[in-house]
Amino acid sequence: MVFDFKFFLESILLGVGLAMDAFSVSLANGLNEPCMKTRKMCGVAGLFAFFQALMPMLGWICIHTIVEYFKWFEQCIPWIALVLLCFIGGKMLYEGIKNHDGEVKCVSITFGALIVQGIATSIDALSVGFTIAEYDLFAALVAAAIIALVTFAICLCGVFIGKKAGTRLAGKAGIFGGIILIAIGLEIFITSFL
């Protein structure tokens, strides 16, 4: 495998493409938790980066080992993303409507919720294993690392933007965040059939 300009450009573009759902969810998390500390912002971005790197590697492994099972599972991906994101988004929406007094409440996003978000936004990246199937193991790991770095940067920006907007939107932030998550779940689900 030659690590040329084309390899790095393709990996960066894959990272950007895969990070868009995670960016939107990061934005929603920043809206939902406007008093999030820098350490947690980095943790949120890092968790999304981890899953965005893990899923293509799992896809790569499936291509090289159990490809017939992966084909069946690939059909379930839109349904899983829809259910997970609608559940979390619905919960945020409910909390946002319940907190209608307009004051800024710092609702802390739990680690469990972040794990679910990370899986839901990255599960479609399993299919990226098909696009990197011709890579050897080292090249696939390098591509996954580049995807992770790009995702980290994009998600950190998303959390920061959401956090800034969240303090301005006060009590409506949870509602907007919930709507964003539900919309992402629907977008993943609908586009999988187009």
PDB file of C-alpha atoms in Angstrom:
ATOM      1  CA  MET A   1       0.000   0.000   0.000  1.00  0.00           C
ATOM      2  CA  VAL A   2       1.383   3.373  -1.018  1.00  0.00           C
ATOM      3  CA  PHE A   3       0.728   6.237   1.379  1.00  0.00           C
ATOM      4  CA  ASP A   4       0.417   8.945  -1.222  1.00  0.00           C
ATOM      5  CA  PHE A   5      -1.560  12.169  -1.459  1.00  0.00           C
ATOM      6  CA  LYS A   6      -4.605  10.317  -2.825  1.00  0.00           C
ATOM      7  CA  PHE A   7      -4.672   7.946   0.170  1.00  0.00           C
ATOM      8  CA  PHE A   8      -4.586  10.806   2.693  1.00  0.00           C
ATOM      9  CA  LEU A   9      -7.090  12.912   0.765  1.00  0.00           C
ATOM     10  CA  GLU A  10      -9.542  10.004   0.507  1.00  0.00           C
ATOM     11  CA  SER A  11      -9.147   9.250   4.221  1.00  0.00           C
ATOM     12  CA  ILE A  12      -9.742  12.895   5.154  1.00  0.00           C
ATOM     13  CA  LEU A  13     -12.797  13.100   2.902  1.00  0.00           C
ATOM     14  CA  LEU A  14     -14.129   9.854   4.380  1.00  0.00           C
ATOM     15  CA  GLY A  15     -13.615  11.355   7.827  1.00  0.00           C
ATOM     16  CA  VAL A  16     -15.491  14.528   6.895  1.00  0.00           C
ATOM     17  CA  GLY A  17     -18.352  12.585   5.370  1.00  0.00           C
ATOM     18  CA  LEU A  18     -18.658  10.199   8.288  1.00  0.00           C
ATOM     19  CA  ALA A  19     -18.386  12.977  10.883  1.00  0.00           C
ATOM     20  CA  MET A  20     -21.421  14.962   9.715  1.00  0.00           C
ATOM     21  CA  ASP A  21     -23.963  13.010  11.770  1.00  0.00           C
ATOM     22  CA  ALA A  22     -21.625  13.070  14.766  1.00  0.00           C
ATOM     23  CA  PHE A  23     -21.171  16.839  14.269  1.00  0.00           C
ATOM     24  CA  SER A  24     -24.929  17.366  14.429  1.00  0.00           C
ATOM     25  CA  VAL A  25     -25.238  15.239  17.550  1.00  0.00           C
ATOM     26  CA  SER A  26     -22.294  17.105  19.107  1.00  0.00           C
ATOM     27  CA  LEU A  27     -24.097  20.344  18.320  1.00  0.00           C
ATOM     28  CA  ALA A  28     -27.214  18.984  20.019  1.00  0.00           C
ATOM     29  CA  ASN A  29     -25.157  17.929  23.058  1.00  0.00           C
ATOM     30  CA  GLY A  30     -23.688  21.411  23.321  1.00  0.00           C
ATOM     31  CA  LEU A  31     -27.197  22.871  23.095  1.00  0.00           C
ATOM     32  CA  ASN A  32     -28.414  20.502  25.790  1.00  0.00           C
ATOM     33  CA  GLU A  33     -25.486  21.150  28.140  1.00  0.00           C
ATOM     34  CA  PRO A  34     -24.386  24.780  27.696  1.00  0.00           C
ATOM     35  CA  CYS A  35     -22.191  24.739  30.806  1.00  0.00           C
ATOM     36  CA  MET A  36     -20.131  21.764  29.582  1.00  0.00           C
ATOM     37  CA  LYS A  37     -16.496  21.950  30.660  1.00  0.00           C
ATOM     38  CA  THR A  38     -13.636  21.789  28.142  1.00  0.00           C
ATOM     39  CA  ARG A  39     -12.539  18.382  29.402  1.00  0.00           C
ATOM     40  CA  LYS A  40     -15.987  16.907  28.776  1.00  0.00           C
ATOM     41  CA  MET A  41     -16.181  18.616  25.358  1.00  0.00           C
ATOM     42  CA  CYS A  42     -12.954  16.833  24.414  1.00  0.00           C
ATOM     43  CA  GLY A  43     -14.342  13.600  25.855  1.00  0.00           C
ATOM     44  CA  VAL A  44     -17.514  13.876  23.751  1.00  0.00           C
ATOM     45  CA  ALA A  45     -15.501  14.572  20.586  1.00  0.00           C
ATOM     46  CA  GLY A  46     -13.060  11.781  21.486  1.00  0.00           C
ATOM     47  CA  LEU A  47     -15.844   9.263  21.995  1.00  0.00           C
ATOM     48  CA  PHE A  48     -17.370  10.065  18.605  1.00  0.00           C
ATOM     49  CA  ALA A  49     -13.909   9.883  17.011  1.00  0.00           C
ATOM     50  CA  PHE A  50     -13.344   6.477  18.616  1.00  0.00           C
ATOM     51  CA  PHE A  51     -16.575   5.055  17.209  1.00  0.00           C
ATOM     52  CA  GLN A  52     -16.015   6.618  13.780  1.00  0.00           C
ATOM     53  CA  ALA A  53     -12.621   4.861  13.641  1.00  0.00           C
ATOM     54  CA  LEU A  54     -13.858   1.603  15.186  1.00  0.00           C
ATOM     55  CA  MET A  55     -16.761   1.005  12.829  1.00  0.00           C
ATOM     56  CA  PRO A  56     -14.789   1.094   9.548  1.00  0.00           C
ATOM     57  CA  MET A  57     -12.237  -1.257  11.112  1.00  0.00           C
ATOM     58  CA  LEU A  58     -15.024  -3.632  12.157  1.00  0.00           C
ATOM     59  CA  GLY A  59     -16.348  -3.420   8.608  1.00  0.00           C
ATOM     60  CA  TRP A  60     -12.863  -4.147   7.257  1.00  0.00           C
ATOM     61  CA  ILE A  61     -12.594  -7.172   9.561  1.00  0.00           C
ATOM     62  CA  CYS A  62     -16.032  -8.393   8.466  1.00  0.00           C
ATOM     63  CA  ILE A  63     -15.034  -8.106   4.797  1.00  0.00           C
ATOM     64  CA  HIS A  64     -11.933 -10.191   5.458  1.00  0.00           C
ATOM     65  CA  THR A  65     -13.641 -12.811   7.637  1.00  0.00           C
ATOM     66  CA  ILE A  66     -17.424 -13.077   7.907  1.00  0.00           C
ATOM     67  CA  VAL A  67     -18.718 -11.142   4.906  1.00  0.00           C
ATOM     68  CA  GLU A  68     -21.892 -13.216   4.514  1.00  0.00           C
ATOM     69  CA  TYR A  69     -23.086 -12.265   8.011  1.00  0.00           C
ATOM     70  CA  PHE A  70     -22.232  -8.610   7.484  1.00  0.00           C
ATOM     71  CA  LYS A  71     -24.539  -8.405   4.442  1.00  0.00           C
ATOM     72  CA  TRP A  72     -27.492  -9.391   6.632  1.00  0.00           C
ATOM     73  CA  PHE A  73     -26.532  -6.962   9.403  1.00  0.00           C
ATOM     74  CA  GLU A  74     -26.082  -4.094   6.936  1.00  0.00           C
ATOM     75  CA  GLN A  75     -29.863  -4.125   6.344  1.00  0.00           C
ATOM     76  CA  CYS A  76     -30.465  -3.511  10.069  1.00  0.00           C
ATOM     77  CA  ILE A  77     -28.186  -0.443  10.315  1.00  0.00           C
ATOM     78  CA  PRO A  78     -30.792   2.220   9.369  1.00  0.00           C
ATOM     79  CA  TRP A  79     -33.321   0.744  11.799  1.00  0.00           C
ATOM     80  CA  ILE A  80     -30.821   0.679  14.669  1.00  0.00           C
ATOM     81  CA  ALA A  81     -29.748   4.294  14.042  1.00  0.00           C
ATOM     82  CA  LEU A  82     -33.394   5.423  13.801  1.00  0.00           C
ATOM     83  CA  VAL A  83     -34.430   3.772  17.069  1.00  0.00           C
ATOM     84  CA  LEU A  84     -31.386   4.932  19.055  1.00  0.00           C
ATOM     85  CA  LEU A  85     -31.407   8.546  17.858  1.00  0.00           C
ATOM     86  CA  CYS A  86     -35.192   8.923  18.135  1.00  0.00           C
ATOM     87  CA  PHE A  87     -35.090   7.544  21.677  1.00  0.00           C
ATOM     88  CA  ILE A  88     -32.363   9.952  22.814  1.00  0.00           C
ATOM     89  CA  GLY A  89     -33.843  12.846  20.821  1.00  0.00           C
ATOM     90  CA  GLY A  90     -37.300  12.169  22.239  1.00  0.00           C
ATOM     91  CA  LYS A  91     -35.890  12.184  25.748  1.00  0.00           C
ATOM     92  CA  MET A  92     -34.115  15.509  25.118  1.00  0.00           C
ATOM     93  CA  LEU A  93     -37.277  16.929  23.554  1.00  0.00           C
ATOM     94  CA  TYR A  94     -39.343  15.855  26.552  1.00  0.00           C
ATOM     95  CA  GLU A  95     -36.853  17.404  28.988  1.00  0.00           C
ATOM     96  CA  GLY A  96     -36.756  20.617  26.917  1.00  0.00           C
ATOM     97  CA  ILE A  97     -40.555  20.912  26.905  1.00  0.00           C
ATOM     98  CA  LYS A  98     -40.701  20.093  30.609  1.00  0.00           C
ATOM     99  CA  ASN A  99     -38.205  22.928  31.259  1.00  0.00           C
ATOM    100  CA  HIS A 100     -40.264  25.674  29.626  1.00  0.00           C
ATOM    101  CA  ASP A 101     -39.430  28.445  32.090  1.00  0.00           C
ATOM    102  CA  GLY A 102     -36.526  29.692  29.934  1.00  0.00           C
ATOM    103  CA  GLU A 103     -33.746  29.435  32.488  1.00  0.00           C
ATOM    104  CA  VAL A 104     -30.485  27.767  31.553  1.00  0.00           C
ATOM    105  CA  LYS A 105     -30.332  24.361  33.160  1.00  0.00           C
ATOM    106  CA  CYS A 106     -27.161  22.397  32.819  1.00  0.00           C
ATOM    107  CA  VAL A 107     -28.433  18.913  32.066  1.00  0.00           C
ATOM    108  CA  SER A 108     -25.409  16.655  32.080  1.00  0.00           C
ATOM    109  CA  ILE A 109     -25.242  14.141  29.257  1.00  0.00           C
ATOM    110  CA  THR A 110     -24.511  10.728  30.727  1.00  0.00           C
ATOM    111  CA  PHE A 111     -21.746   8.445  29.533  1.00  0.00           C
ATOM    112  CA  GLY A 112     -24.337   5.821  28.615  1.00  0.00           C
ATOM    113  CA  ALA A 113     -26.197   8.309  26.411  1.00  0.00           C
ATOM    114  CA  LEU A 114     -22.919   9.281  24.723  1.00  0.00           C
ATOM    115  CA  ILE A 115     -22.130   5.621  24.008  1.00  0.00           C
ATOM    116  CA  VAL A 116     -25.558   5.158  22.417  1.00  0.00           C
ATOM    117  CA  GLN A 117     -25.086   8.345  20.382  1.00  0.00           C
ATOM    118  CA  GLY A 118     -21.625   7.226  19.302  1.00  0.00           C
ATOM    119  CA  ILE A 119     -22.923   3.873  18.104  1.00  0.00           C
ATOM    120  CA  ALA A 120     -25.994   5.370  16.433  1.00  0.00           C
ATOM    121  CA  THR A 121     -24.039   7.987  14.486  1.00  0.00           C
ATOM    122  CA  SER A 122     -21.221   5.676  13.459  1.00  0.00           C
ATOM    123  CA  ILE A 123     -22.959   2.389  12.758  1.00  0.00           C
ATOM    124  CA  ASP A 124     -23.390   3.329   9.096  1.00  0.00           C
ATOM    125  CA  ALA A 125     -19.591   3.638   8.939  1.00  0.00           C
ATOM    126  CA  LEU A 126     -19.415  -0.170   9.059  1.00  0.00           C
ATOM    127  CA  SER A 127     -20.012  -0.098   5.319  1.00  0.00           C
ATOM    128  CA  VAL A 128     -16.843   1.978   4.897  1.00  0.00           C
ATOM    129  CA  GLY A 129     -15.112  -1.346   5.464  1.00  0.00           C
ATOM    130  CA  PHE A 130     -16.111  -2.117   1.861  1.00  0.00           C
ATOM    131  CA  THR A 131     -14.343   0.988   0.545  1.00  0.00           C
ATOM    132  CA  ILE A 132     -11.127   0.226   2.413  1.00  0.00           C
ATOM    133  CA  ALA A 133     -11.295  -3.550   1.834  1.00  0.00           C
ATOM    134  CA  GLU A 134      -8.308  -3.513  -0.533  1.00  0.00           C
ATOM    135  CA  TYR A 135      -6.100  -1.917   2.136  1.00  0.00           C
ATOM    136  CA  ASP A 136      -3.785  -4.088   4.178  1.00  0.00           C
ATOM    137  CA  LEU A 137      -4.218  -4.009   7.965  1.00  0.00           C
ATOM    138  CA  PHE A 138      -1.712  -1.191   8.558  1.00  0.00           C
ATOM    139  CA  ALA A 139      -3.220   1.028   5.846  1.00  0.00           C
ATOM    140  CA  ALA A 140      -6.731   0.386   7.216  1.00  0.00           C
ATOM    141  CA  LEU A 141      -5.532   1.395  10.697  1.00  0.00           C
ATOM    142  CA  VAL A 142      -3.932   4.579   9.326  1.00  0.00           C
ATOM    143  CA  ALA A 143      -7.156   5.434   7.450  1.00  0.00           C
ATOM    144  CA  ALA A 144      -9.171   4.814  10.643  1.00  0.00           C
ATOM    145  CA  ALA A 145      -6.795   7.054  12.625  1.00  0.00           C
ATOM    146  CA  ILE A 146      -7.201   9.856  10.073  1.00  0.00           C
ATOM    147  CA  ILE A 147     -10.985   9.443  10.206  1.00  0.00           C
ATOM    148  CA  ALA A 148     -10.781   9.659  14.018  1.00  0.00           C
ATOM    149  CA  LEU A 149      -8.692  12.857  13.953  1.00  0.00           C
ATOM    150  CA  VAL A 150     -11.012  14.534  11.465  1.00  0.00           C
ATOM    151  CA  THR A 151     -14.079  13.459  13.459  1.00  0.00           C
ATOM    152  CA  PHE A 152     -12.539  14.718  16.703  1.00  0.00           C
ATOM    153  CA  ALA A 153     -11.897  18.182  15.247  1.00  0.00           C
ATOM    154  CA  ILE A 154     -15.339  18.438  13.644  1.00  0.00           C
ATOM    155  CA  CYS A 155     -17.187  17.213  16.743  1.00  0.00           C
ATOM    156  CA  LEU A 156     -15.242  19.514  19.042  1.00  0.00           C
ATOM    157  CA  CYS A 157     -16.362  22.421  16.856  1.00  0.00           C
ATOM    158  CA  GLY A 158     -19.933  21.094  16.988  1.00  0.00           C
ATOM    159  CA  VAL A 159     -20.003  20.912  20.785  1.00  0.00           C
ATOM    160  CA  PHE A 160     -18.464  24.383  21.043  1.00  0.00           C
ATOM    161  CA  ILE A 161     -20.984  25.929  18.627  1.00  0.00           C
ATOM    162  CA  GLY A 162     -23.879  24.154  20.350  1.00  0.00           C
ATOM    163  CA  LYS A 163     -22.649  25.255  23.764  1.00  0.00           C
ATOM    164  CA  LYS A 164     -22.458  28.898  22.678  1.00  0.00           C
ATOM    165  CA  ALA A 165     -25.891  28.733  21.066  1.00  0.00           C
ATOM    166  CA  GLY A 166     -27.272  26.848  24.066  1.00  0.00           C
ATOM    167  CA  THR A 167     -26.511  29.674  26.471  1.00  0.00           C
ATOM    168  CA  ARG A 168     -28.274  32.102  24.126  1.00  0.00           C
ATOM    169  CA  LEU A 169     -31.293  29.877  23.516  1.00  0.00           C
ATOM    170  CA  ALA A 170     -31.748  29.161  27.228  1.00  0.00           C
ATOM    171  CA  GLY A 171     -34.711  26.822  27.864  1.00  0.00           C
ATOM    172  CA  LYS A 172     -35.308  26.032  24.179  1.00  0.00           C
ATOM    173  CA  ALA A 173     -31.925  24.353  23.675  1.00  0.00           C
ATOM    174  CA  GLY A 174     -33.115  20.890  24.747  1.00  0.00           C
ATOM    175  CA  ILE A 175     -36.026  21.121  22.323  1.00  0.00           C
ATOM    176  CA  PHE A 176     -33.730  22.059  19.422  1.00  0.00           C
ATOM    177  CA  GLY A 177     -31.242  19.358  20.381  1.00  0.00           C
ATOM    178  CA  GLY A 178     -33.960  16.703  20.514  1.00  0.00           C
ATOM    179  CA  ILE A 179     -35.352  17.768  17.148  1.00  0.00           C
ATOM    180  CA  ILE A 180     -31.845  17.609  15.630  1.00  0.00           C
ATOM    181  CA  LEU A 181     -31.284  14.048  16.907  1.00  0.00           C
ATOM    182  CA  ILE A 182     -34.671  12.841  15.673  1.00  0.00           C
ATOM    183  CA  ALA A 183     -34.045  14.499  12.297  1.00  0.00           C
ATOM    184  CA  ILE A 184     -30.641  12.785  11.989  1.00  0.00           C
ATOM    185  CA  GLY A 185     -32.215   9.415  12.801  1.00  0.00           C
ATOM    186  CA  LEU A 186     -34.879   9.970  10.149  1.00  0.00           C
ATOM    187  CA  GLU A 187     -32.279  11.175   7.618  1.00  0.00           C
ATOM    188  CA  ILE A 188     -30.107   8.066   8.098  1.00  0.00           C
ATOM    189  CA  PHE A 189     -33.189   5.854   7.830  1.00  0.00           C
ATOM    190  CA  ILE A 190     -34.693   7.530   4.740  1.00  0.00           C
ATOM    191  CA  THR A 191     -31.443   7.906   2.789  1.00  0.00           C
ATOM    192  CA  SER A 192     -30.628   4.230   3.291  1.00  0.00           C
ATOM    193  CA  PHE A 193     -33.577   3.378   1.044  1.00  0.00           C
ATOM    194  CA  LEU A 194     -32.749   5.885  -1.719  1.00  0.00           C
TER     195      LEU A 194
END
